[in-house]
CSV table of C-alpha atoms in Angstrom, one decimal:
chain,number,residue,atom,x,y,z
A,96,UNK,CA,-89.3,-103.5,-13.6
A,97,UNK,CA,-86.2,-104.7,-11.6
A,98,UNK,CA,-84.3,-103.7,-14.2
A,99,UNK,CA,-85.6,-99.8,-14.5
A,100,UNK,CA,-85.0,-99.8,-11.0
A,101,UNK,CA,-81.9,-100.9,-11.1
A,102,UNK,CA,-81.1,-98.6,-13.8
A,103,UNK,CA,-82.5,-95.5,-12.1
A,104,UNK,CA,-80.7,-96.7,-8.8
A,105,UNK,CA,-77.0,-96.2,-10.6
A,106,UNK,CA,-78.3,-93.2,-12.3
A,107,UNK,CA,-78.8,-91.8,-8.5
A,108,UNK,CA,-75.7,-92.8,-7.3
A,109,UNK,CA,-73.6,-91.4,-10.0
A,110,UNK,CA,-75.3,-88.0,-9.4
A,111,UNK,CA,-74.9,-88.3,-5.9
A,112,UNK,CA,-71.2,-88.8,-6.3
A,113,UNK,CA,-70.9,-85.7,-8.4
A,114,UNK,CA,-72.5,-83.7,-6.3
A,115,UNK,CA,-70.3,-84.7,-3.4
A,116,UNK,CA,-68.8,-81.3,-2.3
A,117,UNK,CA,-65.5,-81.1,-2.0
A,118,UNK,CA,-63.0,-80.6,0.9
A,119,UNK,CA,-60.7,-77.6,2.2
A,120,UNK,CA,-57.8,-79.7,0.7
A,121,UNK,CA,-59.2,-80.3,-2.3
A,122,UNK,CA,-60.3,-76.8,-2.8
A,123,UNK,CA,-57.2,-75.2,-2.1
A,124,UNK,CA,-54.9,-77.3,-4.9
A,125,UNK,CA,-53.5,-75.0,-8.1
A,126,UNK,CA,-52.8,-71.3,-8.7
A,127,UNK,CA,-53.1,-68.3,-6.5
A,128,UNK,CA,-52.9,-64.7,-7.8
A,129,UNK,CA,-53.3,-61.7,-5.0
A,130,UNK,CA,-55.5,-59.6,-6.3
A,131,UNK,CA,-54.2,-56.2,-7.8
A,132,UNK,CA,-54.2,-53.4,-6.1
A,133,UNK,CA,-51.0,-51.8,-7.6
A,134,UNK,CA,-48.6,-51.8,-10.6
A,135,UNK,CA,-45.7,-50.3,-8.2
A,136,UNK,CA,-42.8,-52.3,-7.9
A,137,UNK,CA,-42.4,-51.2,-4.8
A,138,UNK,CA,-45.9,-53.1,-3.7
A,139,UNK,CA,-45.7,-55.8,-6.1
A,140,UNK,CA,-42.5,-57.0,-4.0
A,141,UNK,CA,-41.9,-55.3,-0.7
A,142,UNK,CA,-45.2,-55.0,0.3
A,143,UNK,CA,-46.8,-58.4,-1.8
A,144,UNK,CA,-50.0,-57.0,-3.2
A,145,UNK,CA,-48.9,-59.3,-6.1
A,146,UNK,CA,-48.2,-62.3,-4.6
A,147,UNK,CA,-49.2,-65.8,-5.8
A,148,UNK,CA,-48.9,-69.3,-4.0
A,149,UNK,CA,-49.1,-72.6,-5.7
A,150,UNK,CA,-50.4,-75.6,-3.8
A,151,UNK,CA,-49.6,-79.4,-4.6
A,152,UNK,CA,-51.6,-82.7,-2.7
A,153,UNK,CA,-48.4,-83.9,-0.4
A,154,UNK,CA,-48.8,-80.6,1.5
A,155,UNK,CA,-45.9,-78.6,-0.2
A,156,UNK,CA,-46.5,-75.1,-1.8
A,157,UNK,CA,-44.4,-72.9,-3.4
A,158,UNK,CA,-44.2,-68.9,-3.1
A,159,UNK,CA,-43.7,-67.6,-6.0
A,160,UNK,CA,-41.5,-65.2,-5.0
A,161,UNK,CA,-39.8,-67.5,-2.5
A,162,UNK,CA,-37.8,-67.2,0.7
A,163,UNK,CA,-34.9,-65.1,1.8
A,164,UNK,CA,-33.4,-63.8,4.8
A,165,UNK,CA,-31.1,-60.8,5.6
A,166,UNK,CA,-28.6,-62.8,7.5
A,167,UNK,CA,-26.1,-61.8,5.1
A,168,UNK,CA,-27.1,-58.8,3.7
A,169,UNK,CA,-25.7,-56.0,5.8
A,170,UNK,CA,-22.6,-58.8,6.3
A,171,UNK,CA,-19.7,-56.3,6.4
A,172,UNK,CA,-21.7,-53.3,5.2
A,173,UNK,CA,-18.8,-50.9,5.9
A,174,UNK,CA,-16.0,-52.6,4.6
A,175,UNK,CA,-16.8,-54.4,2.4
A,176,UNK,CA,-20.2,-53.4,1.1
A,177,UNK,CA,-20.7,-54.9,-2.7
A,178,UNK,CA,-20.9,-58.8,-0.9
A,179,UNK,CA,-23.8,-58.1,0.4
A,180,UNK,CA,-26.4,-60.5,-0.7
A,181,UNK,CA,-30.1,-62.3,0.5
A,182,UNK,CA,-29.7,-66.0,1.6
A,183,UNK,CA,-32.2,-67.5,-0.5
A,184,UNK,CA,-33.9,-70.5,0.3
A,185,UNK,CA,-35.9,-71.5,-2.7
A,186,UNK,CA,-39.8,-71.5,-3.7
A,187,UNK,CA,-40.8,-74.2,-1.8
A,188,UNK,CA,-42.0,-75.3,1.3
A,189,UNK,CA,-44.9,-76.6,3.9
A,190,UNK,CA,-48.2,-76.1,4.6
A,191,UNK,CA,-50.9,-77.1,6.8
A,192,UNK,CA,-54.8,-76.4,6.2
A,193,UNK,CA,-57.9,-77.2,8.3
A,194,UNK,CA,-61.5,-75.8,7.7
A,195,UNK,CA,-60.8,-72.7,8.7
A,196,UNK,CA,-56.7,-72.5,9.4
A,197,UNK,CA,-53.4,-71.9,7.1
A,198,UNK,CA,-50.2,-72.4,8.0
A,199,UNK,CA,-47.0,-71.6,5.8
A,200,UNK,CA,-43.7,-72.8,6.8
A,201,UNK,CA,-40.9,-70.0,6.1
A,202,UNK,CA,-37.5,-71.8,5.7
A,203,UNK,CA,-35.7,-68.8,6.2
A,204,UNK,CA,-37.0,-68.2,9.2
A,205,UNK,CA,-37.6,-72.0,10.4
A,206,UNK,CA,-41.2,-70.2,11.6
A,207,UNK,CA,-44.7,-70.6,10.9
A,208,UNK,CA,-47.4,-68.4,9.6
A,209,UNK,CA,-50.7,-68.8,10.4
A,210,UNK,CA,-53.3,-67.3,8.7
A,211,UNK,CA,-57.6,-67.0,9.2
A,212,UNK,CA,-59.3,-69.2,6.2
A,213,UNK,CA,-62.5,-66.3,5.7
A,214,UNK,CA,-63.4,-67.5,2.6
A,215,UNK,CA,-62.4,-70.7,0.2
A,216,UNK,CA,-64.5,-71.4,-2.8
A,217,UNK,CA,-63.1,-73.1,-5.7
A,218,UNK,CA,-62.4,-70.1,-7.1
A,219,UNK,CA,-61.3,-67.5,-4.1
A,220,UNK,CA,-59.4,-67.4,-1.0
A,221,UNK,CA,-59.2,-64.9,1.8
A,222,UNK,CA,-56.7,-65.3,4.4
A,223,UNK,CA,-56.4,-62.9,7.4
A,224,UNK,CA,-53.6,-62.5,10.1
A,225,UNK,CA,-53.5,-60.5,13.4
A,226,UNK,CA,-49.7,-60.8,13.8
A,227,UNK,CA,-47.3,-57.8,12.5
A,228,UNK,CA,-45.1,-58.3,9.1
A,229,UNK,CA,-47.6,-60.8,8.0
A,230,UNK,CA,-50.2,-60.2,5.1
A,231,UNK,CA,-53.3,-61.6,4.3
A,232,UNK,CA,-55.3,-60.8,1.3
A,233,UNK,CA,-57.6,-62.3,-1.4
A,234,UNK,CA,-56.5,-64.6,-3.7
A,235,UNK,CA,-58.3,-66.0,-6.9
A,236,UNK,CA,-57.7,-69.4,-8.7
A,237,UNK,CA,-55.5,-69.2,-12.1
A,238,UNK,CA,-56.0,-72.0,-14.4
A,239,UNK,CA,-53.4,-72.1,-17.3
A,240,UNK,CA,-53.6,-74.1,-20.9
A,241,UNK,CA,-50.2,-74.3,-22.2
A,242,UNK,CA,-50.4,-77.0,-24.5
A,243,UNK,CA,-50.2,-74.9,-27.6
A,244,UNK,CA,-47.7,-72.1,-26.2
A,245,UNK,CA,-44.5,-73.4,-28.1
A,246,UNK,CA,-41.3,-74.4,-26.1
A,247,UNK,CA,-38.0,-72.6,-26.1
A,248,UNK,CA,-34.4,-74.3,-26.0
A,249,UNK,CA,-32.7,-71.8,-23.8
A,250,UNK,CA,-32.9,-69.0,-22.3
A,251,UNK,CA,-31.2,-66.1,-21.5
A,252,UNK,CA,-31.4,-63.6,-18.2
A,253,UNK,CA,-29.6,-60.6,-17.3
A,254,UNK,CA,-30.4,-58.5,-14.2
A,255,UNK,CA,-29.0,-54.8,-14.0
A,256,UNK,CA,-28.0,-52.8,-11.1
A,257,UNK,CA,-30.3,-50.3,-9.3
A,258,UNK,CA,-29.7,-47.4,-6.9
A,259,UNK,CA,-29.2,-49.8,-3.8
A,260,UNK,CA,-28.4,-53.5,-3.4
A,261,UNK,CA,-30.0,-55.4,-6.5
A,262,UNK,CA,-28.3,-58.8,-7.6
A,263,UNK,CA,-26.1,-58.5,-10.9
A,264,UNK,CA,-27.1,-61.2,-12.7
A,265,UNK,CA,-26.2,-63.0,-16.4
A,266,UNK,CA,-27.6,-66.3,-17.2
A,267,UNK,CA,-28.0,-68.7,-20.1
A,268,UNK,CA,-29.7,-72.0,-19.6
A,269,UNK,CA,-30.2,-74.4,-22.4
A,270,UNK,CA,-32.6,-77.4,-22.0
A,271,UNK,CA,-30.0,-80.3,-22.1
A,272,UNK,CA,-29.2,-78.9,-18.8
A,273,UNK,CA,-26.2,-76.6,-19.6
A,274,UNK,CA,-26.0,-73.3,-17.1
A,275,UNK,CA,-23.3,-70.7,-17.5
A,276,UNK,CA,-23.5,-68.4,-14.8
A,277,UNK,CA,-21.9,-64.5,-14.3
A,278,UNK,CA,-22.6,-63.0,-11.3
A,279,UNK,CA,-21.9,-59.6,-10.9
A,280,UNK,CA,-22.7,-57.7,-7.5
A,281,UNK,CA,-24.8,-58.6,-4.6
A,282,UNK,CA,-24.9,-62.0,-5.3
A,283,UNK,CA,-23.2,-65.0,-3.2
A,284,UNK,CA,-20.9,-66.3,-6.0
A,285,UNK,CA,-19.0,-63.6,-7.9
A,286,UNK,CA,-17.3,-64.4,-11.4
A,287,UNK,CA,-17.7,-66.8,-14.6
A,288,UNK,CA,-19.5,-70.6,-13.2
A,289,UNK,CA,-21.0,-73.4,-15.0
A,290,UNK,CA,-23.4,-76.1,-13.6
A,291,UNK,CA,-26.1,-78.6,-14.2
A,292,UNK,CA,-29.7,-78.6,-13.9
A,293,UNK,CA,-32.0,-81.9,-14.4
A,294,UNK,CA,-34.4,-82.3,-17.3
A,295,UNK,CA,-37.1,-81.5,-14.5
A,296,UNK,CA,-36.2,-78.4,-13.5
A,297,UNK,CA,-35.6,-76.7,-17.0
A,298,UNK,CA,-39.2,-78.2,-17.9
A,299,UNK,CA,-40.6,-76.1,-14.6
A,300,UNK,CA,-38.7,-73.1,-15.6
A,301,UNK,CA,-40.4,-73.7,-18.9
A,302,UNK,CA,-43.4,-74.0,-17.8
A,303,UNK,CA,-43.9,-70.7,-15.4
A,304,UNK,CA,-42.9,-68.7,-18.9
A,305,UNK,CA,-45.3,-70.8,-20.6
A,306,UNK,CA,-48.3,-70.0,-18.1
A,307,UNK,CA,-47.0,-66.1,-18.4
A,308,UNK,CA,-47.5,-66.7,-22.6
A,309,UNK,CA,-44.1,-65.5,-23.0
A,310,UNK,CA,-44.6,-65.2,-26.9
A,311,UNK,CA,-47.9,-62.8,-27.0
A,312,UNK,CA,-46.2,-60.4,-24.2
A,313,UNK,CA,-45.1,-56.9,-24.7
A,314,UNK,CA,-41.5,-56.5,-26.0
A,315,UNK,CA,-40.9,-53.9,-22.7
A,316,UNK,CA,-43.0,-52.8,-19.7
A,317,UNK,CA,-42.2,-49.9,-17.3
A,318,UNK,CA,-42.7,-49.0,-14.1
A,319,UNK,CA,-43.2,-45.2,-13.0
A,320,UNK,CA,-40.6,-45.1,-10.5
A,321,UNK,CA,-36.6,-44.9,-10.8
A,322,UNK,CA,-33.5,-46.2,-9.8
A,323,UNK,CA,-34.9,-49.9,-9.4
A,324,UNK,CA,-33.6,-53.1,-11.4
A,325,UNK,CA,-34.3,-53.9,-14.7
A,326,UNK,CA,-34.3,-57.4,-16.7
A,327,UNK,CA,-34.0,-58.9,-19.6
A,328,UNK,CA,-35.1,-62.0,-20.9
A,329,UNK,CA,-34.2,-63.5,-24.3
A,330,UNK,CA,-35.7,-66.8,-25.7
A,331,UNK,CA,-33.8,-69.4,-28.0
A,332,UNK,CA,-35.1,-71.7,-30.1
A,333,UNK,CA,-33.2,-73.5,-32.8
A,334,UNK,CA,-30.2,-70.9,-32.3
A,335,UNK,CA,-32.1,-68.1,-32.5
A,336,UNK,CA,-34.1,-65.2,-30.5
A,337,UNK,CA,-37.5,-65.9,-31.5
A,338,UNK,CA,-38.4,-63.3,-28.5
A,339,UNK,CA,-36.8,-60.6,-26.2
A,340,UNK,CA,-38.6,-58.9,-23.3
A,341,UNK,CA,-37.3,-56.1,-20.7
A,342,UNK,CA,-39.5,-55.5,-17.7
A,343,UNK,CA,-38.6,-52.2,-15.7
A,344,UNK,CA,-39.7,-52.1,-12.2
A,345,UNK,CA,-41.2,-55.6,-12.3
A,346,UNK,CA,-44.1,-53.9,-14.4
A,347,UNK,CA,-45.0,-57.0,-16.5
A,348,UNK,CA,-47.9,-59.5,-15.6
A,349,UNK,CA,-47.6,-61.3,-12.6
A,350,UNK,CA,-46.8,-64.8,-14.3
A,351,UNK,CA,-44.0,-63.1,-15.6
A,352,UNK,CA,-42.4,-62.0,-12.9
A,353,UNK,CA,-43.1,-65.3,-10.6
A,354,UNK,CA,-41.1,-66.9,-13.9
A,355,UNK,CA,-38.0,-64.5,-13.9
A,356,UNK,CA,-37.9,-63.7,-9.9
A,357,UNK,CA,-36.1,-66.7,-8.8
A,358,UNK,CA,-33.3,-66.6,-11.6
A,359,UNK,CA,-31.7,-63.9,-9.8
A,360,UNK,CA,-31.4,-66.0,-7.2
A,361,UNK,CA,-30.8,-69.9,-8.7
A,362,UNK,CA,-27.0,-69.5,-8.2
A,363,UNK,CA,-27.3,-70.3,-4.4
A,364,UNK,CA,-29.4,-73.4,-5.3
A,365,UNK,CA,-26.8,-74.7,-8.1
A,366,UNK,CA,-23.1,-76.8,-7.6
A,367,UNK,CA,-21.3,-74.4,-9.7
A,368,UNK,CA,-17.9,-74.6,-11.0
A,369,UNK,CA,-15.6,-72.3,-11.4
A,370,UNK,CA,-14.4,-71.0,-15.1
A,371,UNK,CA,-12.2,-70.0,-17.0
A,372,UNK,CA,-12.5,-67.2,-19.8
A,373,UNK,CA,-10.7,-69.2,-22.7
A,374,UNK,CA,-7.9,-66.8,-24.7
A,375,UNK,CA,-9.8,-66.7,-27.8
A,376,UNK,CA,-12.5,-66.2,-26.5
A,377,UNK,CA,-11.2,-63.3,-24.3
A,378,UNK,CA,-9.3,-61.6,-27.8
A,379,UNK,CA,-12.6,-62.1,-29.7
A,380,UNK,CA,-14.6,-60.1,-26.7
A,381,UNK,CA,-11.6,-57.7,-25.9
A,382,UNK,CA,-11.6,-58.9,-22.4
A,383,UNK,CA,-9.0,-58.4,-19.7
A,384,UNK,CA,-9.4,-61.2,-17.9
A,385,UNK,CA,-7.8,-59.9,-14.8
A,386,UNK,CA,-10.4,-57.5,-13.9
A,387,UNK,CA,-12.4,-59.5,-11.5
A,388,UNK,CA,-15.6,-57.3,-12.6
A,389,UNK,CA,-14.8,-57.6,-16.6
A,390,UNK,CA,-18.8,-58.8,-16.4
A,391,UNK,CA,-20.5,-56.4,-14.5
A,392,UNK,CA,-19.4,-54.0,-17.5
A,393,UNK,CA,-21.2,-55.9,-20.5
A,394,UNK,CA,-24.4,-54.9,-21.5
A,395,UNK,CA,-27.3,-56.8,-22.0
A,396,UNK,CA,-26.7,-58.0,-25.4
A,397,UNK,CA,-23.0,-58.2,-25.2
A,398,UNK,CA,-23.4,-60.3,-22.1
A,399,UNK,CA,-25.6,-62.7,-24.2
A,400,UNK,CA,-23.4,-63.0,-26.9
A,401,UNK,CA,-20.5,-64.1,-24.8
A,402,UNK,CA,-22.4,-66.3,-22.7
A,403,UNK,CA,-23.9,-68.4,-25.9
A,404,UNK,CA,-20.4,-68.0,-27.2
A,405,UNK,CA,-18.9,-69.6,-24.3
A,406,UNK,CA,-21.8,-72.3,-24.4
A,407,UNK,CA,-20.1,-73.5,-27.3
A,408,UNK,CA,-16.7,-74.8,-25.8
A,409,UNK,CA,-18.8,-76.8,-23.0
């Protein structure tokens, strides 16, 4: 008898233990989508009916379009107006959450946002905010299983021009760390760089394209409006382009975008070095290597081709 009850005791105690609710903090941890409203570019980044947050134990979170300010963008608008650019200040940040409060921490800004907790479930937030530029919204929980998505070695990113001030981006990163870098206009750091990233970092790059499912996406999506940017993304994996995808308008899902936004921006968060165009290199590509904008001419695949080219010599 003292043993049943004994037994039926720890049976008790282990159910009471699972049925311990659990905390704001806890319940807030993982992967936020804003619910759609909107495929228009337009919305999905100006206005943020697409956003998404990310939120980690120590109090950081990451936005997954991250931080900028236009301290430098109308810099010398008149005179000198292709160096305009957004100061970017990475995906990362603070925040603070109580029952029924959340705060953000904008870097750019050095401010923070504080937002009404209306709802938090496991599986939905709703955060409302009285004060003017802010948004609110409702959020939902996004769970991801990339174990069987397969890796890539490198990748390759090129962002295009657009009727106004979009950066000019070419990028190839490989995944012993490797970056060549070509930025074009409205970007800090004009010209041919290279630079080094940490295991880490290409493994979270990795990753965001992973929990997009790079591999089962559409080879193009479109957005109904015009004269915005377009990207393209090529992946690499043992030397060759297992996959290419071009999203117009920011039109793809939003893991896709959250994956590829940063990029256009990584340059200001790398110690980049300044290169050279090697002569053969230059006579194979037909490149005058005075023109300081011989990049910003290349197209997509052309720009590809030289970078992996150039990849070679490093």
């Amino acid at each position: 008898m003292k043993h049943a009850l004994l037994f039926l005791f720890a049976i008790l105690l282990v159910s009471c233990q699972e049925e311990k609710p659990l905390t704001p903090q806890e319940m807030v941890l993982g992967n936020w989508s804003a619910v759609d409203t909107t495929t228009s570019f337009y919305s999905k980044i100006s206005f943020g009916d697409n956003r998404g947050f990310e939120f980690f134990p120590d109090s950081i979170f990451e936005d997954k379009y991250g931080f900028f300010s236009d301290r430098f963008y109308y810099n010398d608008s008149i005179n000198d107006p292709d160096n305009r650019y957004l100061r970017y200040f990475g995906t990362a940040s603070k925040y603070a959450l109580s029952k029924d409060s959340l705060r953000l921490f904008n870097p750019a800004i050095q401010k923070w946002s504080s937002y009404k907790v209306e709802k938090l479930t496991p599986d939905t937030l709703i955060i409302t905010t009285n004060v003017k530029d802010e948004r609110g919204g409702t959020f939902i929980k996004r769970t991801y299983n990339t174990d069987t998505i397969p890796d890539f070695d490198a990748i390759y990113f090129y962002s295009s021009p657009c009727f106004g001030s979009c950066p000019v981006v070419s990028l190839l990163i490989k995944n012993n760390g490797d970056v060549l870098y070509n930025g074009g206009y409205y970007v800090k750091n004009k010209g041919l760089y290279k630079s080094k990233i940490s295991k880490e970092v290409f493994k979270r790059i990795q990753e965001k394209f992973k929990r997009a499912d790079y591999m089962n996406l559409e080879d193009a999506y479109s957005a109904k409006v015009t004269d915005v940017s377009s990207v393209d993304i090529y992946f690499i994996k043992d030397n060759k382009v297992v996959k290419t995808i071009e999203d117009y308008g920011a039109d793809g899902p939003n893991e896709l975008v959250w994956a590829y936004f940063p990029l256009k921006q990584i340059e200001q968060e790398l110690d980049l070095k300044k290169l050279e165009i090697p002569d053969d290199i230059a006579k194979e590509f037909k490149l005058n290597t005075n023109d300081e904008d011989v990049m910003f001419y290349m197209n997509t695949r052309m720009g590809f081709d030289f970078l992996t080219r150039l990849s070679e010599n490093l």
